[in-house]
Coordinates of C-alpha atoms in Angstrom, one line a residue:
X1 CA -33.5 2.6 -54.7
X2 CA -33.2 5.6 -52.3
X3 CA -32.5 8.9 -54.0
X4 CA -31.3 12.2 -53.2
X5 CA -35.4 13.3 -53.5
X6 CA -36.7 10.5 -51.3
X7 CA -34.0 12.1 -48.5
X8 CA -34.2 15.6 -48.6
X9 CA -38.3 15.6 -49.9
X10 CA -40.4 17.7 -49.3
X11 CA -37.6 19.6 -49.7
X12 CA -36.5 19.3 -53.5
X13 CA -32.8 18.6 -54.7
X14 CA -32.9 21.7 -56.8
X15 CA -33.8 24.0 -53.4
X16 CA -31.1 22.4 -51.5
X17 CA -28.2 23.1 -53.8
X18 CA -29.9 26.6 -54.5
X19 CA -30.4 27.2 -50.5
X20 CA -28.3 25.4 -48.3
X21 CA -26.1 23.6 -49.6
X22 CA -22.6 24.6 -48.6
X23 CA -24.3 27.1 -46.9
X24 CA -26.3 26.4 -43.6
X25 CA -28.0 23.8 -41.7
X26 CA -31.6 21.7 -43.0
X27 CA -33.8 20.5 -40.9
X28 CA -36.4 18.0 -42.5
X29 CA -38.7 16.6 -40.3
X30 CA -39.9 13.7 -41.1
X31 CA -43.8 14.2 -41.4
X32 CA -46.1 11.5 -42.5
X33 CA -43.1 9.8 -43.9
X34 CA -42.3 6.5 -43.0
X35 CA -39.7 5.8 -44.7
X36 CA -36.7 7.5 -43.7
X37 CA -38.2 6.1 -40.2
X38 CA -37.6 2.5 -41.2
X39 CA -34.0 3.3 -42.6
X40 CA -32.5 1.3 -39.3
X41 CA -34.4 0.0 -36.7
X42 CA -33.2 -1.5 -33.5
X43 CA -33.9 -4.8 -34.9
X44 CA -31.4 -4.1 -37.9
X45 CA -28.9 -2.3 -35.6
X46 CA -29.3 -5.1 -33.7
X47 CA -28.7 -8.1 -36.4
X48 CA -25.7 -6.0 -37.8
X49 CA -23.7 -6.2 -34.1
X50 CA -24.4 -10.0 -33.9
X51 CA -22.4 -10.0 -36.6
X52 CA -19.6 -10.3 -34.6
X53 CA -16.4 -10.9 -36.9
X54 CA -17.5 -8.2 -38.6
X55 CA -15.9 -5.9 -35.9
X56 CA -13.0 -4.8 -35.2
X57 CA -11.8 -1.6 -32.1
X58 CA -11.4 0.2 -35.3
X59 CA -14.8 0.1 -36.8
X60 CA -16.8 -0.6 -33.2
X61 CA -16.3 2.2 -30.5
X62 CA -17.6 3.0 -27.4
X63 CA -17.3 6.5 -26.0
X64 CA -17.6 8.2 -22.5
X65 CA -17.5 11.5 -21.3
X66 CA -16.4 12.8 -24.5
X67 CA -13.7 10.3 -24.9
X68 CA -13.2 7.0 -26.6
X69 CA -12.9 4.0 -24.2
X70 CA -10.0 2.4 -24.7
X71 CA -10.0 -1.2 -26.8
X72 CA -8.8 -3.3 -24.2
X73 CA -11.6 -2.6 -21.6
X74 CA -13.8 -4.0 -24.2
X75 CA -11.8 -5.9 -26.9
X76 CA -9.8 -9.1 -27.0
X77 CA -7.0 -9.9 -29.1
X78 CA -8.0 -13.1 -32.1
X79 CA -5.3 -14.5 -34.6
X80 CA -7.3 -15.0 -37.8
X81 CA -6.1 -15.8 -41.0
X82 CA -5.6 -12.0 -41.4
X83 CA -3.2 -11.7 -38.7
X84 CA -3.8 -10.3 -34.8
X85 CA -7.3 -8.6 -34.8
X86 CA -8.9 -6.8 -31.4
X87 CA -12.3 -8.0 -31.5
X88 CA -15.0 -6.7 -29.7
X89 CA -16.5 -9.3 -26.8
X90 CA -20.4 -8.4 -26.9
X91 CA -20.7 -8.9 -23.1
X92 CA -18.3 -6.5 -22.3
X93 CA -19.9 -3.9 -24.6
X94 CA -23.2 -4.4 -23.4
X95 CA -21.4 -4.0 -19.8
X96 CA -20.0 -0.5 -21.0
X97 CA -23.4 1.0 -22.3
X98 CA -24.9 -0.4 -18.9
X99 CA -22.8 2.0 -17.3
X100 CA -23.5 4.9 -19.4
X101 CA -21.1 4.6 -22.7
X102 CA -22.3 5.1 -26.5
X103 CA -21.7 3.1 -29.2
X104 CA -20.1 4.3 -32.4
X105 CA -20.3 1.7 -35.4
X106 CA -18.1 2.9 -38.1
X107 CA -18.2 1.9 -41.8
X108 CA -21.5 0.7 -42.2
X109 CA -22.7 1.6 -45.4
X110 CA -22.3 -1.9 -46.5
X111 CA -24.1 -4.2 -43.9
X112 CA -27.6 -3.1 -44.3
X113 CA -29.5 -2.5 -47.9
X114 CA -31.0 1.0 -47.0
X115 CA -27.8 2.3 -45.9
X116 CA -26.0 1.0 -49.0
X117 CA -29.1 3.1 -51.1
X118 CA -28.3 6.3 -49.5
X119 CA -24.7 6.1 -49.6
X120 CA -24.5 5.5 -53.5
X121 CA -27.4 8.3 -53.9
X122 CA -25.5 10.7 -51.8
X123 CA -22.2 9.7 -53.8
X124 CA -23.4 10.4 -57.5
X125 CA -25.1 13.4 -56.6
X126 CA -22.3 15.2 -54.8
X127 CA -19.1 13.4 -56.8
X128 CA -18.1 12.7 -53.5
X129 CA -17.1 9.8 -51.3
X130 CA -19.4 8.6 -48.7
X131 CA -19.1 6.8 -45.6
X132 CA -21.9 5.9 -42.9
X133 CA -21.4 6.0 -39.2
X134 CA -24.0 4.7 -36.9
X135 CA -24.5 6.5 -33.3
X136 CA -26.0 4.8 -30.2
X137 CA -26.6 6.6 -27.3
X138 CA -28.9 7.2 -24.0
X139 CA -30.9 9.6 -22.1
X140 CA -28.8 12.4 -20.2
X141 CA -25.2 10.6 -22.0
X142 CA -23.3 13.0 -24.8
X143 CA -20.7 11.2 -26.6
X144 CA -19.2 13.8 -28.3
X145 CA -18.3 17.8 -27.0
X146 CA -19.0 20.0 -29.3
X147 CA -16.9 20.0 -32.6
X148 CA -17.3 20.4 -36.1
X149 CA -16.4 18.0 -39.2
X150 CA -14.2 18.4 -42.3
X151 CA -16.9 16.8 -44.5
X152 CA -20.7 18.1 -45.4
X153 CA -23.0 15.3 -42.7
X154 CA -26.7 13.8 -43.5
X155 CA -28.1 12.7 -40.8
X156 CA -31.0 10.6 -40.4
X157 CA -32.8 9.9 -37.4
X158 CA -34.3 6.4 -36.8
X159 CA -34.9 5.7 -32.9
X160 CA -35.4 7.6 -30.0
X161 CA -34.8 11.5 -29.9
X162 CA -31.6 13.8 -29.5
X163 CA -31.8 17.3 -29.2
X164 CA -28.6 19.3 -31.7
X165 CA -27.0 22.2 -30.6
X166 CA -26.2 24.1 -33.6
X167 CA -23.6 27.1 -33.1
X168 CA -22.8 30.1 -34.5
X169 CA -19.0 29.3 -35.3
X170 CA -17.8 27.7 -38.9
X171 CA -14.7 26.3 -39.3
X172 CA -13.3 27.7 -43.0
X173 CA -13.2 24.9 -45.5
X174 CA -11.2 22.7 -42.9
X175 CA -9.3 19.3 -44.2
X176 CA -6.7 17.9 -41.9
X177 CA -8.0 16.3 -38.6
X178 CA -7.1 17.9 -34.8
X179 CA -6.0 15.9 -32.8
X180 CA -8.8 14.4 -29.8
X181 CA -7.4 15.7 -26.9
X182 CA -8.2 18.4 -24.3
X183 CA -6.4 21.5 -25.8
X184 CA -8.3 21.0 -29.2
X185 CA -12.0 20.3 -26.8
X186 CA -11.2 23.8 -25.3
X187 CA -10.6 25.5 -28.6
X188 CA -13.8 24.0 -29.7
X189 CA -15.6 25.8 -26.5
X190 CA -13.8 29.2 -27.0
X191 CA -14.6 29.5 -30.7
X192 CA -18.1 27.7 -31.3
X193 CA -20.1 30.8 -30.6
X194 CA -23.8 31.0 -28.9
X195 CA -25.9 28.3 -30.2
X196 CA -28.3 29.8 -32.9
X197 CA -30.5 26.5 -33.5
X198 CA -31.7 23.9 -31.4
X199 CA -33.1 20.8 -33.1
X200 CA -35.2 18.0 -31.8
X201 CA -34.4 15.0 -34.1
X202 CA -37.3 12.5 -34.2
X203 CA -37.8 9.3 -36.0
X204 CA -37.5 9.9 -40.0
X205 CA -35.9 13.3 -39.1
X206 CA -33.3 14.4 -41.4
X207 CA -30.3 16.8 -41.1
X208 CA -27.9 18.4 -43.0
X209 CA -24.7 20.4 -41.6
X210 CA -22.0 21.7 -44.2
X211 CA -18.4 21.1 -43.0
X212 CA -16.9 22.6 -40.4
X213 CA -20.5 23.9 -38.7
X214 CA -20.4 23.7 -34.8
X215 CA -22.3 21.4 -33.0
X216 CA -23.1 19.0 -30.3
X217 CA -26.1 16.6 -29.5
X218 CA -27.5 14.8 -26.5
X219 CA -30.0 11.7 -26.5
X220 CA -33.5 12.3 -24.7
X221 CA -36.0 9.8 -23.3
X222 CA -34.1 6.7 -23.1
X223 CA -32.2 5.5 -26.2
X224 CA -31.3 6.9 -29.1
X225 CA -30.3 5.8 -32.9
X226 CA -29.0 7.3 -35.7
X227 CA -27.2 7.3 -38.7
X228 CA -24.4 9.6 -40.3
X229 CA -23.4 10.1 -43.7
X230 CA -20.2 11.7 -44.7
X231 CA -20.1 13.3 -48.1
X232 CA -16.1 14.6 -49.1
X233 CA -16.6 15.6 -52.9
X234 CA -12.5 16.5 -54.1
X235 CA -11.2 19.9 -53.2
X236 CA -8.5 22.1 -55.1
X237 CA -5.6 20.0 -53.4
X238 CA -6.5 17.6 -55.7
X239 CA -5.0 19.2 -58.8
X240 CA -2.0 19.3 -57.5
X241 CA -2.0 15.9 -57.7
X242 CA -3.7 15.0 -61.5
X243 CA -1.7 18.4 -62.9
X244 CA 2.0 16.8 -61.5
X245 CA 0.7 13.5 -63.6
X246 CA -0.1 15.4 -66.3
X247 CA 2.7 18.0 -66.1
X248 CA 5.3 15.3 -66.5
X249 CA 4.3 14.3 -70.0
X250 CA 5.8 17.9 -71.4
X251 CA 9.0 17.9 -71.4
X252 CA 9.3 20.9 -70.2
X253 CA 8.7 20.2 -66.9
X254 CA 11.7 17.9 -66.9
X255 CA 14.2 20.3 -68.1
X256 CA 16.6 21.8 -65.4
X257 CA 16.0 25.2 -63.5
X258 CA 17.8 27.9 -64.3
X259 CA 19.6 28.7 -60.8
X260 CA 19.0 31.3 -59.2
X261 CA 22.4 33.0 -58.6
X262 CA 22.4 33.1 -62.7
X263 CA 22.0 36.7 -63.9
X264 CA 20.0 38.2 -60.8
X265 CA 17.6 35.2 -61.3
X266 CA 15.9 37.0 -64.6
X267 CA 15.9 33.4 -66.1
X268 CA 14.6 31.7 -63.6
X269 CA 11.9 34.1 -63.2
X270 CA 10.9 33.6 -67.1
X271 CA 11.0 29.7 -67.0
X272 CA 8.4 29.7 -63.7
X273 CA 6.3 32.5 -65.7
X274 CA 6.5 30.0 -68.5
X275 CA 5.6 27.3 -66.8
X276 CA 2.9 28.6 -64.5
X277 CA 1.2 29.5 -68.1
X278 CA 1.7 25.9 -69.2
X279 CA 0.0 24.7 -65.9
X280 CA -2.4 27.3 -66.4
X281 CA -3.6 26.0 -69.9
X282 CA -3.1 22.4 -68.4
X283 CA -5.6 23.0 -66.1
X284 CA -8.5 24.5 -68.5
X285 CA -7.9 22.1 -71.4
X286 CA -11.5 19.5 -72.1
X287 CA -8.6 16.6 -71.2
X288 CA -7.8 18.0 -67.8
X289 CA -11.4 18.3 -67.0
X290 CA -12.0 14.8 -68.0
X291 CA -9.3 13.7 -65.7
X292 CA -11.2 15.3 -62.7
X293 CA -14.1 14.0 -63.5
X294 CA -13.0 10.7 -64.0
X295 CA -11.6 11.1 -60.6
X296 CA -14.6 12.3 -59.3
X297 CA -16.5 9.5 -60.6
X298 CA -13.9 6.8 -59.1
X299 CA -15.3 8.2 -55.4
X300 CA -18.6 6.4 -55.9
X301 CA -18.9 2.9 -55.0
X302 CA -20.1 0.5 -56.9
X303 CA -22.5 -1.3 -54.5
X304 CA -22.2 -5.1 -55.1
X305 CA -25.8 -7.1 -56.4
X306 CA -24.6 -10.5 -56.4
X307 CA -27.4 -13.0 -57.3
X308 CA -26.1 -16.6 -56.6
X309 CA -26.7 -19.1 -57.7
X310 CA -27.4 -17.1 -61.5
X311 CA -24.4 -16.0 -62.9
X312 CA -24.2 -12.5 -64.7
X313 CA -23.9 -13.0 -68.6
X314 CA -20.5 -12.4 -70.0
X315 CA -20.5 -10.5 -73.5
X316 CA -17.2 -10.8 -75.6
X317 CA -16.2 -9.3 -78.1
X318 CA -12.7 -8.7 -80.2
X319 CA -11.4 -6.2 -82.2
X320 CA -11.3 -5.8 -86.0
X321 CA -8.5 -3.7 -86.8
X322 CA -10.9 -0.6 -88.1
X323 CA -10.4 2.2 -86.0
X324 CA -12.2 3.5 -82.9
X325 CA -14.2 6.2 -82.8
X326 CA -13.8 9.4 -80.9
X327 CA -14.5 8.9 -77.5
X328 CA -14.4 11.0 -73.7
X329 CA -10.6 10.2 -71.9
X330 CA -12.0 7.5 -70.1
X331 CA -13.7 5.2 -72.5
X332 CA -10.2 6.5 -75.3
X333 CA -8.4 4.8 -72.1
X334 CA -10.7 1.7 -72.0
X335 CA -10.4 1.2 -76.1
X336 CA -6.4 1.3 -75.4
X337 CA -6.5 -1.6 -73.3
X338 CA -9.8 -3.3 -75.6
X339 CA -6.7 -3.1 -77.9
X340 CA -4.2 -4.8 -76.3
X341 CA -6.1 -7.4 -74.9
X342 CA -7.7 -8.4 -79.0
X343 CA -10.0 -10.5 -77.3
X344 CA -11.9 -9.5 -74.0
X345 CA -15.7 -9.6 -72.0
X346 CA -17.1 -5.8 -71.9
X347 CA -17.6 -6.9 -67.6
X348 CA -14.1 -7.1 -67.4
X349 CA -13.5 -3.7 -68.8
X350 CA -16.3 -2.1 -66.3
X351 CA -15.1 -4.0 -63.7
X352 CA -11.0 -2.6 -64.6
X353 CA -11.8 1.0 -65.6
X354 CA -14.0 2.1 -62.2
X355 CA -13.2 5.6 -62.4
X356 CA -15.6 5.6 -65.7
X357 CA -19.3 5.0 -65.3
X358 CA -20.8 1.3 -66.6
X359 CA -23.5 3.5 -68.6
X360 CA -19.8 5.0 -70.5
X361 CA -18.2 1.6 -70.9
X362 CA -21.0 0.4 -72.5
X363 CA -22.3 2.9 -74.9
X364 CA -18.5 2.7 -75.8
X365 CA -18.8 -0.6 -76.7
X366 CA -21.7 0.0 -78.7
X367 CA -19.5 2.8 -80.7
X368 CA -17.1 1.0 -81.5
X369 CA -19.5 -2.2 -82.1
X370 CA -22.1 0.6 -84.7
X371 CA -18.0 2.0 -86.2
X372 CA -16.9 -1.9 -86.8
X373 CA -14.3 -1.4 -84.9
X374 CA -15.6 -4.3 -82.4
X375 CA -17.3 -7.4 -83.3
X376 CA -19.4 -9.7 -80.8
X377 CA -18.1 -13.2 -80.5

């Protein structure tokens, strides 16, 4: 199992969050290390593109002279059972980095056992949804201009080298996308600032870039491999979304506005004070945190471990009609439905409640198993 130590070591987890996190750059080299070097290889890259239904102009692109080639120079349309698909045609990819493209494979974090590792480590220890990228490039070729992205980026280097450009310019807290086009490429250019770092990425070489930090990168010495991780924990926007969910349980949020043309809009004026301080409550009660949480922890992926031929043990158990003990809002929400079903398998209830941890579920289980409210069957 990869962890947030094995990445970021010697640097420890506690000095990146204290140092750098949300912050600045970190550069790690990789040392005597071997193991961040052995991440992905050209032999894994490799095995992962013959895996050609895998692959779609969506989740394999090619890119050249800062701008993405377009599918059908490299694509060609299937009918599969899931309807029209552009697939890739390998010979016509292999044609396009011949004459000088990159290769961006997208969505990765699931075809190669290291990469799955990282992206679950990364996920529980930010609260954040992770996605990995991988980038394929050559000598003297730049795929990207220089940009920044709305989400923190680990990067680990595995073949080759590329020398970063890292700029003086940061983007505040940025969300929403600009669109790739040549106005937005020129704002980029007028606002990135001198560079302030240059960073030669070797094999094992890790780096870390908070959102919107400036940047560019071009391969050295023939080709070049790496891999990106995209880390977007929840942001305030977020509780506007849980507190409407929540809001609409008190009535009071369904009741009518005063209008505004009533009385110099003095009522109307009370009933927002009134329910700004209702929100305001909302939002610091132990439930609403919960919520968040819960919320937070639904970003993680699960990775799958099947084992086939053996099947996982099911455990079932059914309910006595004693009461449940006190429990955190996610497990109270997984004993409502233990409820309802009488009868159930404690896998069914991890696999329906993701946005609470397995560890939860099951100590719930045991509660409510030690409080007789559950028996084994």
């Amino acid at each position: 199992m990869f962890t947030l130590d094995d990445l970021l070591h010697p640097i420890t987890p506690a000095q990146f969050f204290a140092d750098y996190d949300d912050r600045k750059p970190l550069h790690v080299p990789a040392g005597d290390d071997r193991r961040k070097r052995q991440v992905l290889a050209w032999a894994d890259f490799n095995a992962m593109l013959d895996r050609t239904t895998t692959w779609s102009a969506n989740t394999l692109r090619l890119m050249m002279n800062h701008q993405a080639v377009p599918p059908e120079q490299y694509c060609t349309t299937l009918t599969t059972m899931e309807g029209a698909i552009p697939r890739p045609v390998p010979a016509k990819v292999e044609m396009l980095l011949a004459t000088g493209a990159s290769l961006v494979a997208n969505d990765v974090m699931y075809l190669h056992p290291p990469l799955t590792a990282i992206t679950a480590a990364l996920g529980e220890a930010f609260g954040a949804r992770v996605g990995a990228n991988v980038y394929c490039s050559f000598q003297g070729v730049q795929a990207f201009g220089t940009h920044y992205d709305n989400h923190d980026v680990f990067v680990i280097h595995t073949e080759g080298e590329k020398v970063w450009n890292l700029y003086q310019g940061r983007a505040a807290n940025p969300v929403d996308p600009l669109p790739d086009n040549a106005e937005t490429r020129r704002y980029f250019e007028q606002t990135r600032g001198p560079v302030i770092q240059k960073v030669v990425m070797k094999p094992g070489d890790v780096l870390y870039l908070p959102r919107g930090w400036y940047h560019d990168a071009l391969a050295q010495d023939g080709g070049s491999l790496h891999v990106t991780f995209s880390v977007a924990p929840l942001y305030g926007r977020i509780l506007l979304k849980l507190l409407d969910n929540a809001a609409m349980q008190n009535t009071a949020f369904r009741a009518y506005l005063p209008p505004a043309s009533r009385d110099g809009g003095a009522a109307l004026g009370r009933r927002l004070k009134e329910l700004g301080e209702l929100l305001a409550a909302l939002s610091a009660s132990p439930a609403f945190l919960d919520e968040v949480a819960m919320t937070q922890t639904q970003l993680v992926a699960r990775p799958s471990g099947f084992s086939l031929p053996e099947r996982k043990p099911v455990t079932l158990c059914r309910i006595t009609g004693r009461p449940f003990p006190r429990a955190s809002t996610g497990v109270q929400v997984s004993y409502e439905w233990m409820q309802f079903e009488r009868q159930f398998a404690v896998e069914d209830a991890v696999a329906r409640f993701d946005f609470v941890s397995e560890a939860d579920i099951r100590a719930g289980v045991e509660a409510a198993l030690a409080a007789g409210a559950l028996q084994r069957v």
